[in-house]
Amino acid sequence: MTTHWWRHAAIYQIYVRSFADGDGDGTGDLAGVRSRLAYLRELGVDALWFTPWYTSPMADGGYDVADYRDIDPRFGTLADAERLITEAHGHGLRVLIDLVPNHCSDQHAWFRAALAAGPGSPERERFWFAPGRGADGGLPPNDWTSYFGGSAWTRVTEADGSAGPWYLHMFAPEQPDLNWEHPEVRAEFEDVLRFWLDRGVDGFRIDVAHGLAKKPGLPDVGADPDVTDLPYQDCDAVHGIYRSWRKILDTYDGERTFVGEVWLPTPEQSARYLRPDELHSAFNFEFLCCAWDADALRRVVEETLAGLAPVGAPATWVLSNHDTIRHVTRYGREDTSFDMGDKRLLDPSDPVLGRRRARAAALLTLSLPGGVYVYQGDELGLPEVQDLPDELLQDPTYVRSGGADRGRDGCRVPLPWSGFGTSLGFSPDGAAPSWLPQPVSWSGLTAQAQQDDPESVLNLYRTALALRRARLVPLPETLTWVDAGPGTVCFDRQDGFRCLLNASSAAVGLPDGARVLLASGPLPGGTVPPDTTVWLSL
Ligand code: NOJ
């Protein structure tokens, strides 16, 4: 029976090195995940998305892959991954893995061979090598800048010590971009897909899905670029890649799926990736970036649903991930929006306000039609860690921006599981210190501390996910807006279900006769106070 599970799944994102450490080296691993599968099942999610677990020098937290067919030794072995997939399935959890096709690691066999083989070699054609500009080729081949800051090009020093051509890296220099015009690149990734599909994975999250194809000739961006027509993203050839992948995926049973990391300026551009013969869904970054403002939130929901309707793809709703400021912190700031470019600073945040809004946002997110992503720690109400010492910061964005951007380490701090010890149950007793330290205050936020507290964020998520599965998942993927007054977001799903978010600064009354199914906070005197969401049965 076809269930279309991916249209409405609750998917939990596991940032492997910060989830749970099984072997005591201070870094999360697959053994740690296996020991926590019962927790994830009880949380009530449908699937797990693992950030890259492949062999990697970790220049970008594993998004620099040296071997797409093996597991990094810090995380375990290929046999561990196979066991994990089987055991997750045994718990009723599907498994999505991260595929990183735009670039590999500079330690990947292909790139090492390319450097060794020298200028003009066939090995270099799998990447973007190009001569520099200027008299001695000392300037980069074009004006593209890396997403992590600085030029997107690095000059090669050849084996004989001479200055060679440049190679393209849209991210760190340790992440050379692959040339997707090369048939061997296409064949390789088709094989990698099959490798993991044969091992039972239920699908792939595709990194930088909009970026694989480049505009022929790699033209300059120019001084005043049209952001909808950049030469390094959303080039038409990318769609042919996904069509060929989809054909492969569809030869496997079990409703396997693709979710794309598609960050593009317009919903129309994004929707093209979700045509019926391409990817199944994409992350909703407009929702993630949206300020805590009722009108703005409603507008994003409307635009999302309208944008996807022509291609028939389901929406997804995302509040945080391993690249963004945790939303507890974001929602406690004066400026509650997020922008990948300029918001990872040390702006002050009110933790009480942030957590109240985060709880309200969770119920909004979990009641909208479509799929939903929970980033590890969302369910514990974790804030961003803003005071990591400079010398511990590992994210390449920190160094490449010259410290102007604090980077993404603050949302990647290891999870607090239990107790009061040094790693709060992240590692076994007596283990090495965890790769990033947790704040002492997190002892009150551990999964254990929240387990039996009916008011905890953990229990809010558990109850909401269970209710969602029972009441909302079976419903058609539509909603009807309701006017509940200024500063509110209110809609009905079918079957008498209503969601009401009060994002205004005054309390709002409950509709007559409505029964409260769940509330993100107290409802004093039968009213919905500011920054609170209720689920109602009418
Ligand atoms: C998006 C990933 O989410 C991010 O963590 C990574 O740095 C870039 N892609 C490059 O792979």
Coordinates of C-alpha atoms and ligand atoms in Angstrom, one line a residue:
M1 CA 0.0 0.0 0.0
T2 CA 1.3 3.4 -0.9
T3 CA 1.3 5.7 2.2
H4 CA 3.1 8.8 0.8
W5 CA 4.7 8.9 4.3
W6 CA 7.2 11.6 3.2
R7 CA 4.3 14.1 2.5
H8 CA 3.5 14.4 6.2
A9 CA 6.5 12.9 8.0
A10 CA 8.0 14.3 11.2
I11 CA 11.7 14.0 10.6
Y12 CA 14.3 14.3 13.3
Q13 CA 17.7 15.7 12.3
I14 CA 20.6 14.0 13.9
Y15 CA 23.9 16.0 13.8
V16 CA 25.9 12.9 14.4
R17 CA 28.9 14.3 16.2
S18 CA 26.7 16.1 18.8
F19 CA 23.9 13.6 19.4
A20 CA 25.4 10.9 21.7
D21 CA 28.9 9.5 22.2
G22 CA 29.0 5.7 22.5
D23 CA 32.7 5.1 22.6
G24 CA 33.8 7.9 25.0
D25 CA 36.0 9.9 22.7
G26 CA 33.9 13.1 23.2
T27 CA 32.4 13.0 19.7
G28 CA 29.0 11.6 18.9
D29 CA 28.9 8.4 16.9
L30 CA 26.6 5.7 15.5
A31 CA 26.9 3.5 18.6
G32 CA 25.5 6.5 20.6
V33 CA 22.6 6.9 18.2
R34 CA 21.8 3.2 18.4
S35 CA 21.6 3.5 22.2
R36 CA 19.0 6.2 21.9
L37 CA 16.7 4.8 19.3
A38 CA 14.0 4.0 21.9
Y39 CA 14.1 7.7 22.9
L40 CA 13.5 8.7 19.3
R41 CA 10.7 6.2 18.9
E42 CA 9.0 7.5 22.1
L43 CA 9.4 11.0 21.0
G44 CA 7.1 10.1 18.1
V45 CA 9.0 11.0 15.0
D46 CA 8.7 9.0 11.8
A47 CA 12.2 9.3 10.3
L48 CA 15.8 10.3 11.1
W49 CA 18.0 12.5 8.9
F50 CA 21.7 12.0 9.6
T51 CA 24.1 14.8 8.7
P52 CA 27.1 13.4 6.8
W53 CA 28.5 10.3 8.5
Y54 CA 31.1 9.5 5.8
T55 CA 34.9 9.5 6.0
S56 CA 35.9 13.1 6.3
P57 CA 38.7 15.3 7.6
M58 CA 35.9 17.4 9.1
A59 CA 37.0 20.7 7.7
D60 CA 33.3 21.5 7.5
G61 CA 31.8 19.1 10.0
G62 CA 31.6 16.2 7.6
Y63 CA 30.3 18.2 4.6
D64 CA 33.8 17.6 3.1
V65 CA 33.5 13.9 2.1
A66 CA 36.6 11.9 1.4
D67 CA 34.8 8.6 0.8
Y68 CA 31.1 8.4 0.0
R69 CA 31.0 4.7 0.6
D70 CA 32.4 4.4 4.1
I71 CA 31.8 5.8 7.6
D72 CA 34.2 8.1 9.4
P73 CA 36.2 6.1 12.0
R74 CA 35.1 8.7 14.6
F75 CA 31.5 7.7 14.0
G76 CA 32.0 3.9 13.6
T77 CA 32.2 1.5 10.7
L78 CA 30.1 0.6 7.7
A79 CA 28.8 -2.4 9.6
D80 CA 27.7 0.0 12.4
A81 CA 25.7 2.0 9.8
E82 CA 24.1 -1.2 8.4
R83 CA 23.1 -2.2 12.0
L84 CA 21.8 1.2 12.7
I85 CA 19.6 1.2 9.6
T86 CA 18.2 -2.2 10.5
E87 CA 17.6 -1.3 14.1
A88 CA 16.0 2.1 13.3
H89 CA 13.6 0.2 11.0
G90 CA 12.9 -2.2 13.8
H91 CA 11.8 0.8 15.9
G92 CA 9.6 2.0 13.0
L93 CA 11.9 4.8 12.1
R94 CA 13.0 5.5 8.5
V95 CA 16.5 6.6 7.7
L96 CA 17.5 9.5 5.4
I97 CA 21.2 10.3 4.9
D98 CA 22.9 13.4 3.7
L99 CA 24.3 13.3 0.2
V100 CA 26.9 16.0 -0.6
P101 CA 27.2 16.2 -4.4
N102 CA 28.3 19.8 -5.0
H103 CA 31.8 19.3 -3.6
C104 CA 33.9 16.6 -2.0
S105 CA 36.9 16.8 0.4
D106 CA 40.3 17.9 -0.8
Q107 CA 41.3 14.5 0.6
H108 CA 39.0 12.6 -1.7
A109 CA 40.9 10.2 -4.0
W110 CA 39.8 12.2 -7.1
F111 CA 41.1 15.5 -5.9
R112 CA 44.4 14.1 -4.7
A113 CA 44.7 12.4 -8.1
A114 CA 43.9 15.7 -9.8
L115 CA 46.6 17.6 -7.9
A116 CA 49.1 14.9 -8.5
A117 CA 48.3 14.5 -12.2
G118 CA 49.1 18.1 -13.0
P119 CA 47.8 20.8 -15.3
G120 CA 45.7 19.7 -18.3
S121 CA 45.2 16.2 -17.0
P122 CA 41.9 14.3 -17.4
E123 CA 41.9 13.9 -13.5
R124 CA 41.5 17.7 -13.2
E125 CA 38.5 17.7 -15.5
R126 CA 36.3 16.3 -12.8
F127 CA 36.7 19.6 -10.9
W128 CA 36.8 23.3 -12.0
F129 CA 40.5 24.2 -12.5
A130 CA 41.0 27.4 -14.4
P131 CA 44.0 29.7 -15.1
G132 CA 44.1 32.9 -13.1
R133 CA 43.6 36.4 -14.5
G134 CA 46.3 39.1 -14.6
A135 CA 49.8 39.0 -16.1
D136 CA 51.0 36.1 -14.0
G137 CA 47.7 34.4 -13.4
G138 CA 47.8 35.8 -9.9
L139 CA 44.1 36.8 -9.8
P140 CA 41.2 34.4 -9.4
P141 CA 39.5 33.3 -12.7
N142 CA 36.3 35.1 -11.9
D143 CA 34.7 37.3 -9.2
W144 CA 32.7 34.6 -7.4
T145 CA 32.9 34.6 -3.6
S146 CA 32.7 31.6 -1.3
Y147 CA 29.5 31.2 0.9
F148 CA 32.0 31.1 3.7
G149 CA 33.7 34.3 2.8
G150 CA 36.6 35.3 0.6
S151 CA 37.2 34.2 -3.0
A152 CA 35.7 31.0 -4.2
W153 CA 39.0 30.1 -5.8
T154 CA 42.3 28.9 -4.5
R155 CA 45.5 28.7 -6.4
V156 CA 47.3 25.4 -6.8
T157 CA 51.0 25.0 -6.0
E158 CA 52.2 22.3 -8.4
A159 CA 54.5 19.5 -7.4
D160 CA 57.6 21.3 -8.7
G161 CA 56.7 24.4 -6.5
S162 CA 55.4 26.5 -9.4
A163 CA 52.2 28.4 -9.1
G164 CA 49.5 26.6 -11.1
P165 CA 45.9 27.3 -12.0
W166 CA 43.1 27.9 -9.5
Y167 CA 40.3 25.5 -8.4
L168 CA 36.7 26.5 -7.5
H169 CA 35.3 25.9 -4.0
M170 CA 32.0 27.6 -3.3
F171 CA 32.5 26.7 0.4
A172 CA 35.9 26.1 2.2
P173 CA 39.1 25.6 0.1
E174 CA 39.0 22.0 1.5
Q175 CA 35.7 21.5 -0.4
P176 CA 36.5 21.6 -4.2
D177 CA 33.4 21.8 -6.4
L178 CA 32.8 18.9 -8.6
N179 CA 32.3 19.4 -12.3
W180 CA 28.8 18.1 -13.0
E181 CA 29.3 18.4 -16.8
H182 CA 31.7 15.4 -16.5
P183 CA 30.0 12.0 -17.2
E184 CA 32.2 10.3 -14.6
V185 CA 30.9 12.6 -11.8
R186 CA 27.3 11.8 -12.8
A187 CA 28.0 8.0 -13.0
E188 CA 29.8 8.1 -9.6
F189 CA 26.9 9.6 -7.8
E190 CA 24.4 7.4 -9.4
D191 CA 26.5 4.5 -8.0
V192 CA 26.7 6.1 -4.6
L193 CA 22.9 6.4 -4.5
R194 CA 22.6 2.7 -5.3
F195 CA 25.2 1.8 -2.7
W196 CA 23.1 3.3 0.1
L197 CA 19.7 2.3 -1.3
D198 CA 21.0 -1.3 -1.4
R199 CA 21.8 -0.9 2.3
G200 CA 18.2 0.1 3.0
V201 CA 18.2 3.9 3.5
D202 CA 14.8 5.4 2.8
G203 CA 16.1 8.5 1.1
F204 CA 18.6 11.4 0.9
R205 CA 18.8 15.0 2.0
I206 CA 20.7 16.7 -0.8
D207 CA 23.2 19.3 0.2
V208 CA 23.3 22.6 -1.8
A209 CA 20.8 21.1 -4.2
H210 CA 20.5 24.3 -6.2
G211 CA 24.3 24.6 -6.7
L212 CA 25.5 21.6 -8.7
A213 CA 25.3 23.0 -12.2
K214 CA 27.3 26.1 -13.1
K215 CA 26.6 28.6 -15.9
P216 CA 28.8 27.6 -18.9
G217 CA 32.0 29.7 -19.1
L218 CA 31.7 30.6 -15.4
P219 CA 31.0 34.2 -16.1
D220 CA 31.5 37.0 -13.5
V221 CA 28.7 37.8 -11.2
G222 CA 29.3 41.5 -11.7
A223 CA 28.8 44.5 -9.5
D224 CA 25.0 44.6 -9.5
P225 CA 23.9 40.9 -9.9
D226 CA 20.4 39.7 -10.5
V227 CA 20.0 37.4 -7.5
T228 CA 17.6 35.2 -9.3
D229 CA 20.1 34.5 -12.1
L230 CA 23.5 33.9 -10.4
P231 CA 26.0 31.8 -12.5
Y232 CA 26.6 29.4 -9.7
Q233 CA 23.1 28.5 -8.5
D234 CA 19.8 27.3 -10.0
C235 CA 21.3 26.8 -13.5
D236 CA 18.9 24.8 -15.7
A237 CA 21.2 21.7 -16.1
V238 CA 20.7 20.9 -12.4
H239 CA 17.2 19.5 -13.1
G240 CA 18.5 16.9 -15.5
I241 CA 20.6 15.5 -12.6
Y242 CA 17.6 15.1 -10.4
R243 CA 15.5 13.5 -13.1
S244 CA 18.1 10.8 -13.6
W245 CA 18.4 10.3 -9.8
R246 CA 14.6 10.0 -9.5
K247 CA 14.5 7.3 -12.1
I248 CA 17.0 5.3 -10.0
L249 CA 15.2 5.9 -6.7
D250 CA 11.9 4.8 -8.2
T251 CA 13.3 1.4 -9.1
Y252 CA 13.5 0.7 -5.3
D253 CA 10.5 -0.4 -3.2
G254 CA 9.4 1.2 0.0
E255 CA 8.6 4.8 -1.1
R256 CA 12.2 6.2 -0.9
T257 CA 12.5 10.0 -1.0
F258 CA 14.6 13.0 -1.7
V259 CA 14.6 16.2 0.2
G260 CA 16.5 19.1 -1.2
E261 CA 18.4 21.8 0.5
V262 CA 17.1 24.4 -1.9
W263 CA 17.9 28.0 -0.8
L264 CA 16.7 30.3 -3.6
P265 CA 15.2 33.8 -3.7
T266 CA 11.8 32.9 -5.1
P267 CA 9.2 30.2 -4.4
E268 CA 8.8 29.7 -8.2
Q269 CA 12.5 28.8 -8.5
S270 CA 12.3 26.4 -5.6
A271 CA 9.1 24.7 -6.9
R272 CA 10.9 23.7 -10.1
Y273 CA 13.0 21.2 -8.0
L274 CA 9.8 19.6 -6.8
R275 CA 8.2 18.7 -10.2
P276 CA 6.8 15.2 -10.1
D277 CA 9.9 13.6 -11.7
E278 CA 12.5 15.5 -9.6
L279 CA 12.8 15.8 -5.8
H280 CA 9.9 15.0 -3.4
S281 CA 10.3 17.9 -1.0
A282 CA 12.6 20.8 0.1
F283 CA 13.3 22.6 3.3
N284 CA 11.2 25.6 3.9
F285 CA 13.8 28.2 4.7
E286 CA 11.4 31.2 4.3
F287 CA 9.6 29.8 7.4
L288 CA 12.8 29.3 9.3
C289 CA 14.0 32.8 8.5
C290 CA 10.6 34.4 9.3
A291 CA 10.3 36.9 12.2
W292 CA 8.0 36.3 15.1
D293 CA 5.2 38.3 13.6
A294 CA 1.7 37.0 13.0
D295 CA 1.2 38.7 9.6
A296 CA 4.7 37.6 8.4
L297 CA 4.2 34.0 9.5
R298 CA 0.8 33.8 7.9
R299 CA 2.2 35.3 4.7
V300 CA 5.0 32.7 4.6
V301 CA 2.5 29.8 5.1
E302 CA 0.2 31.2 2.4
E303 CA 3.1 31.7 -0.1
T304 CA 4.5 28.3 0.7
L305 CA 1.3 26.5 0.0
A306 CA 0.5 28.6 -3.1
G307 CA 4.1 28.1 -4.4
L308 CA 3.9 24.4 -4.1
A309 CA 0.4 23.9 -5.4
P310 CA 1.3 23.9 -9.1
V311 CA 3.8 21.1 -8.7
G312 CA 1.7 19.1 -6.2
A313 CA 4.6 18.9 -3.7
P314 CA 4.1 18.9 0.1
A315 CA 5.2 21.8 2.3
T316 CA 7.8 21.3 5.0
W317 CA 8.1 23.3 8.2
V318 CA 11.5 23.9 9.8
L319 CA 12.4 26.1 12.8
S320 CA 16.1 25.3 13.2
N321 CA 19.0 23.2 11.9
H322 CA 22.7 22.8 12.3
D323 CA 23.4 26.0 10.2
T324 CA 21.1 28.4 12.0
I325 CA 20.6 30.2 15.3
R326 CA 18.5 27.9 17.6
H327 CA 15.0 29.4 17.5
V328 CA 14.7 29.7 21.3
T329 CA 17.5 32.3 21.1
R330 CA 16.3 33.9 17.9
Y331 CA 12.8 34.4 19.2
G332 CA 14.1 36.0 22.4
R333 CA 15.9 38.7 20.4
E334 CA 14.7 42.1 19.4
D335 CA 15.1 41.2 15.8
T336 CA 13.6 37.7 15.6
S337 CA 14.3 37.0 11.9
F338 CA 17.2 35.0 10.6
D339 CA 19.4 35.6 7.6
M340 CA 22.1 33.2 6.7
G341 CA 24.3 36.1 5.8
D342 CA 24.5 38.3 8.9
K343 CA 22.8 37.2 12.0
R344 CA 25.2 34.9 13.8
L345 CA 26.3 37.6 16.1
L346 CA 26.1 37.9 19.9
D347 CA 22.8 39.9 20.0
P348 CA 21.2 39.6 23.5
S349 CA 18.2 37.3 23.9
D350 CA 15.6 37.0 26.6
P351 CA 15.6 33.2 27.4
V352 CA 12.1 33.2 29.0
L353 CA 10.5 35.0 26.1
G354 CA 12.4 32.9 23.6
R355 CA 11.4 29.6 25.1
R356 CA 7.7 30.6 25.4
R357 CA 7.7 31.6 21.7
A358 CA 9.6 28.4 20.8
R359 CA 6.9 26.3 22.4
A360 CA 4.2 28.3 20.6
A361 CA 6.1 27.9 17.3
A362 CA 6.4 24.1 17.8
L363 CA 2.6 23.8 18.0
L364 CA 2.1 26.0 14.9
T365 CA 4.7 24.0 13.0
L366 CA 3.3 20.7 14.0
S367 CA -0.3 21.5 12.9
L368 CA 0.4 22.8 9.5
P369 CA -0.3 20.5 6.5
G370 CA 2.9 18.9 5.2
G371 CA 6.1 17.5 6.7
V372 CA 8.0 18.8 9.7
Y373 CA 11.6 18.8 10.8
V374 CA 12.8 18.7 14.4
Y375 CA 16.5 19.5 14.9
Q376 CA 18.0 17.6 17.7
G377 CA 17.6 19.5 20.9
D378 CA 14.5 21.4 19.7
E379 CA 12.5 19.0 21.7
L380 CA 14.6 19.9 24.8
G381 CA 14.1 23.6 24.2
L382 CA 17.9 24.2 23.9
P383 CA 19.1 27.7 23.2
E384 CA 22.0 28.7 21.1
V385 CA 25.3 28.6 23.1
Q386 CA 26.6 32.1 22.5
D387 CA 29.6 32.2 24.8
L388 CA 31.8 29.4 23.4
P389 CA 35.4 30.6 23.9
D390 CA 36.9 31.8 20.6
E391 CA 39.7 29.2 20.7
L392 CA 37.1 26.4 20.6
L393 CA 35.2 27.6 17.6
Q394 CA 35.6 25.1 14.8
D395 CA 33.2 26.3 12.0
P396 CA 35.2 27.4 9.0
T397 CA 32.8 30.4 8.6
Y398 CA 34.3 31.9 11.8
V399 CA 37.9 31.8 10.5
R400 CA 37.0 32.7 6.9
S401 CA 35.0 35.7 8.0
G402 CA 37.9 36.9 10.1
G403 CA 35.7 36.4 13.2
A404 CA 33.0 38.8 12.0
D405 CA 30.6 35.8 11.9
R406 CA 30.7 33.6 15.1
G407 CA 29.8 30.6 12.9
R408 CA 27.5 27.7 13.6
D409 CA 29.1 26.0 16.5
G410 CA 26.6 27.5 19.0
C411 CA 23.8 25.3 17.6
R412 CA 26.0 22.2 17.5
V413 CA 26.8 21.8 21.1
P414 CA 26.4 18.1 22.3
L415 CA 23.0 17.2 23.6
P416 CA 22.5 17.0 27.4
W417 CA 21.0 13.6 28.3
S418 CA 21.2 13.2 32.0
G419 CA 22.8 14.0 35.3
F420 CA 25.1 16.8 36.4
G421 CA 28.6 15.5 35.3
T422 CA 30.9 17.0 32.7
S423 CA 29.2 15.9 29.6
L424 CA 25.6 15.6 31.0
G425 CA 25.3 12.0 29.8
F426 CA 26.5 12.8 26.3
S427 CA 29.5 10.5 26.7
P428 CA 30.0 7.6 29.1
D429 CA 31.5 8.3 32.5
G430 CA 35.2 8.9 32.4
A431 CA 35.2 9.9 28.7
A432 CA 37.3 12.5 27.0
P433 CA 35.8 16.1 27.2
S434 CA 33.1 16.6 24.5
W435 CA 34.3 18.4 21.4
L436 CA 32.3 21.5 22.4
P437 CA 31.5 22.1 26.1
Q438 CA 27.9 22.3 27.3
P439 CA 26.8 25.2 29.5
V440 CA 26.4 24.2 33.2
S441 CA 22.8 25.4 33.1
W442 CA 21.9 22.6 30.7
S443 CA 21.7 20.2 33.6
G444 CA 18.2 21.4 34.0
L445 CA 17.4 20.8 30.3
T446 CA 18.5 17.1 30.1
A447 CA 16.2 14.6 28.6
Q448 CA 16.2 12.9 32.0
A449 CA 15.3 16.1 33.8
Q450 CA 12.4 16.6 31.4
Q451 CA 11.2 13.1 31.2
D452 CA 8.6 13.1 34.0
D453 CA 7.8 16.8 34.0
P454 CA 4.4 17.3 32.4
E455 CA 5.2 20.9 31.6
S456 CA 8.5 20.2 29.9
V457 CA 9.3 21.0 26.3
L458 CA 10.1 17.3 25.8
N459 CA 6.6 16.3 26.9
L460 CA 5.0 19.1 24.8
Y461 CA 6.7 17.6 21.7
R462 CA 5.8 14.1 22.6
T463 CA 2.1 14.9 23.2
A464 CA 2.0 17.1 20.1
L465 CA 3.7 14.6 17.8
A466 CA 1.3 11.8 19.0
L467 CA -1.8 14.0 18.5
R468 CA -0.5 15.1 15.1
R469 CA -0.1 11.5 14.1
A470 CA -3.5 10.5 15.3
R471 CA -5.6 13.5 14.2
L472 CA -3.8 15.5 11.6
V473 CA -1.7 13.2 9.4
P474 CA -4.8 11.4 8.1
L475 CA -6.4 14.7 7.0
P476 CA -6.2 16.3 3.5
E477 CA -3.3 18.7 3.2
T478 CA -5.3 21.9 3.3
L479 CA -6.2 24.6 5.8
T480 CA -8.9 27.3 6.1
W481 CA -7.8 30.7 7.5
V482 CA -9.9 32.1 10.4
D483 CA -9.8 35.7 11.5
A484 CA -9.1 35.7 15.2
G485 CA -8.0 39.3 15.5
P486 CA -4.9 41.3 15.0
G487 CA -1.6 39.6 15.9
T488 CA -3.0 36.0 15.6
V489 CA -2.4 33.2 13.2
C490 CA -5.5 31.0 13.2
F491 CA -6.6 28.2 10.9
D492 CA -8.9 25.2 10.8
R493 CA -7.9 21.8 9.5
Q494 CA -10.7 19.5 8.8
D495 CA -12.6 17.4 11.4
G496 CA -13.1 20.3 13.9
F497 CA -9.4 20.9 14.5
R498 CA -8.3 24.5 15.0
C499 CA -4.8 26.0 15.6
L500 CA -4.7 29.5 17.2
L501 CA -1.4 31.3 17.8
N502 CA -1.5 34.5 19.7
A503 CA 1.6 36.5 18.7
S504 CA 0.1 39.8 19.8
S505 CA 0.8 41.5 23.1
A506 CA -2.8 41.1 24.5
A507 CA -4.7 38.0 25.6
V508 CA -7.2 36.6 23.1
G509 CA -10.4 34.8 24.1
L510 CA -11.2 31.2 23.2
P511 CA -14.0 30.5 20.8
D512 CA -17.3 29.5 22.6
G513 CA -17.6 25.7 23.1
A514 CA -14.1 24.9 21.9
R515 CA -12.3 22.1 23.8
V516 CA -8.6 22.6 24.3
L517 CA -6.6 19.7 23.0
L518 CA -3.2 21.1 23.8
A519 CA -1.7 24.4 24.7
S520 CA 1.9 25.6 24.5
G521 CA 1.6 27.4 27.9
P522 CA -0.9 28.2 30.7
L523 CA -4.3 29.6 29.6
P524 CA -5.2 31.9 32.6
G525 CA -8.9 32.6 32.9
G526 CA -9.6 30.6 29.8
T527 CA -7.8 33.1 27.5
V528 CA -4.8 32.6 25.2
P529 CA -2.0 34.9 26.5
P530 CA 0.6 36.4 24.2
D531 CA 3.1 34.1 22.6
T532 CA 1.0 31.0 23.1
T533 CA -0.6 28.5 20.7
V534 CA -3.6 26.3 21.4
W535 CA -4.9 23.3 19.5
L536 CA -8.7 23.2 19.8
S537 CA -11.5 20.8 18.9
L538 CA -14.5 22.7 17.8
Ligands
NOJ1 C1 24.8 23.1 3.7 C2 25.1 22.4 5.0 O1 23.9 22.3 5.7 C3 26.2 23.1 5.7 O2 26.4 22.7 7.0 C4 27.4 23.0 4.9 O3 28.5 23.8 5.4 C5 27.2 23.5 3.4 N1 26.0 23.0 2.9 C6 28.3 23.0 2.5 O4 28.3 21.6 2.4

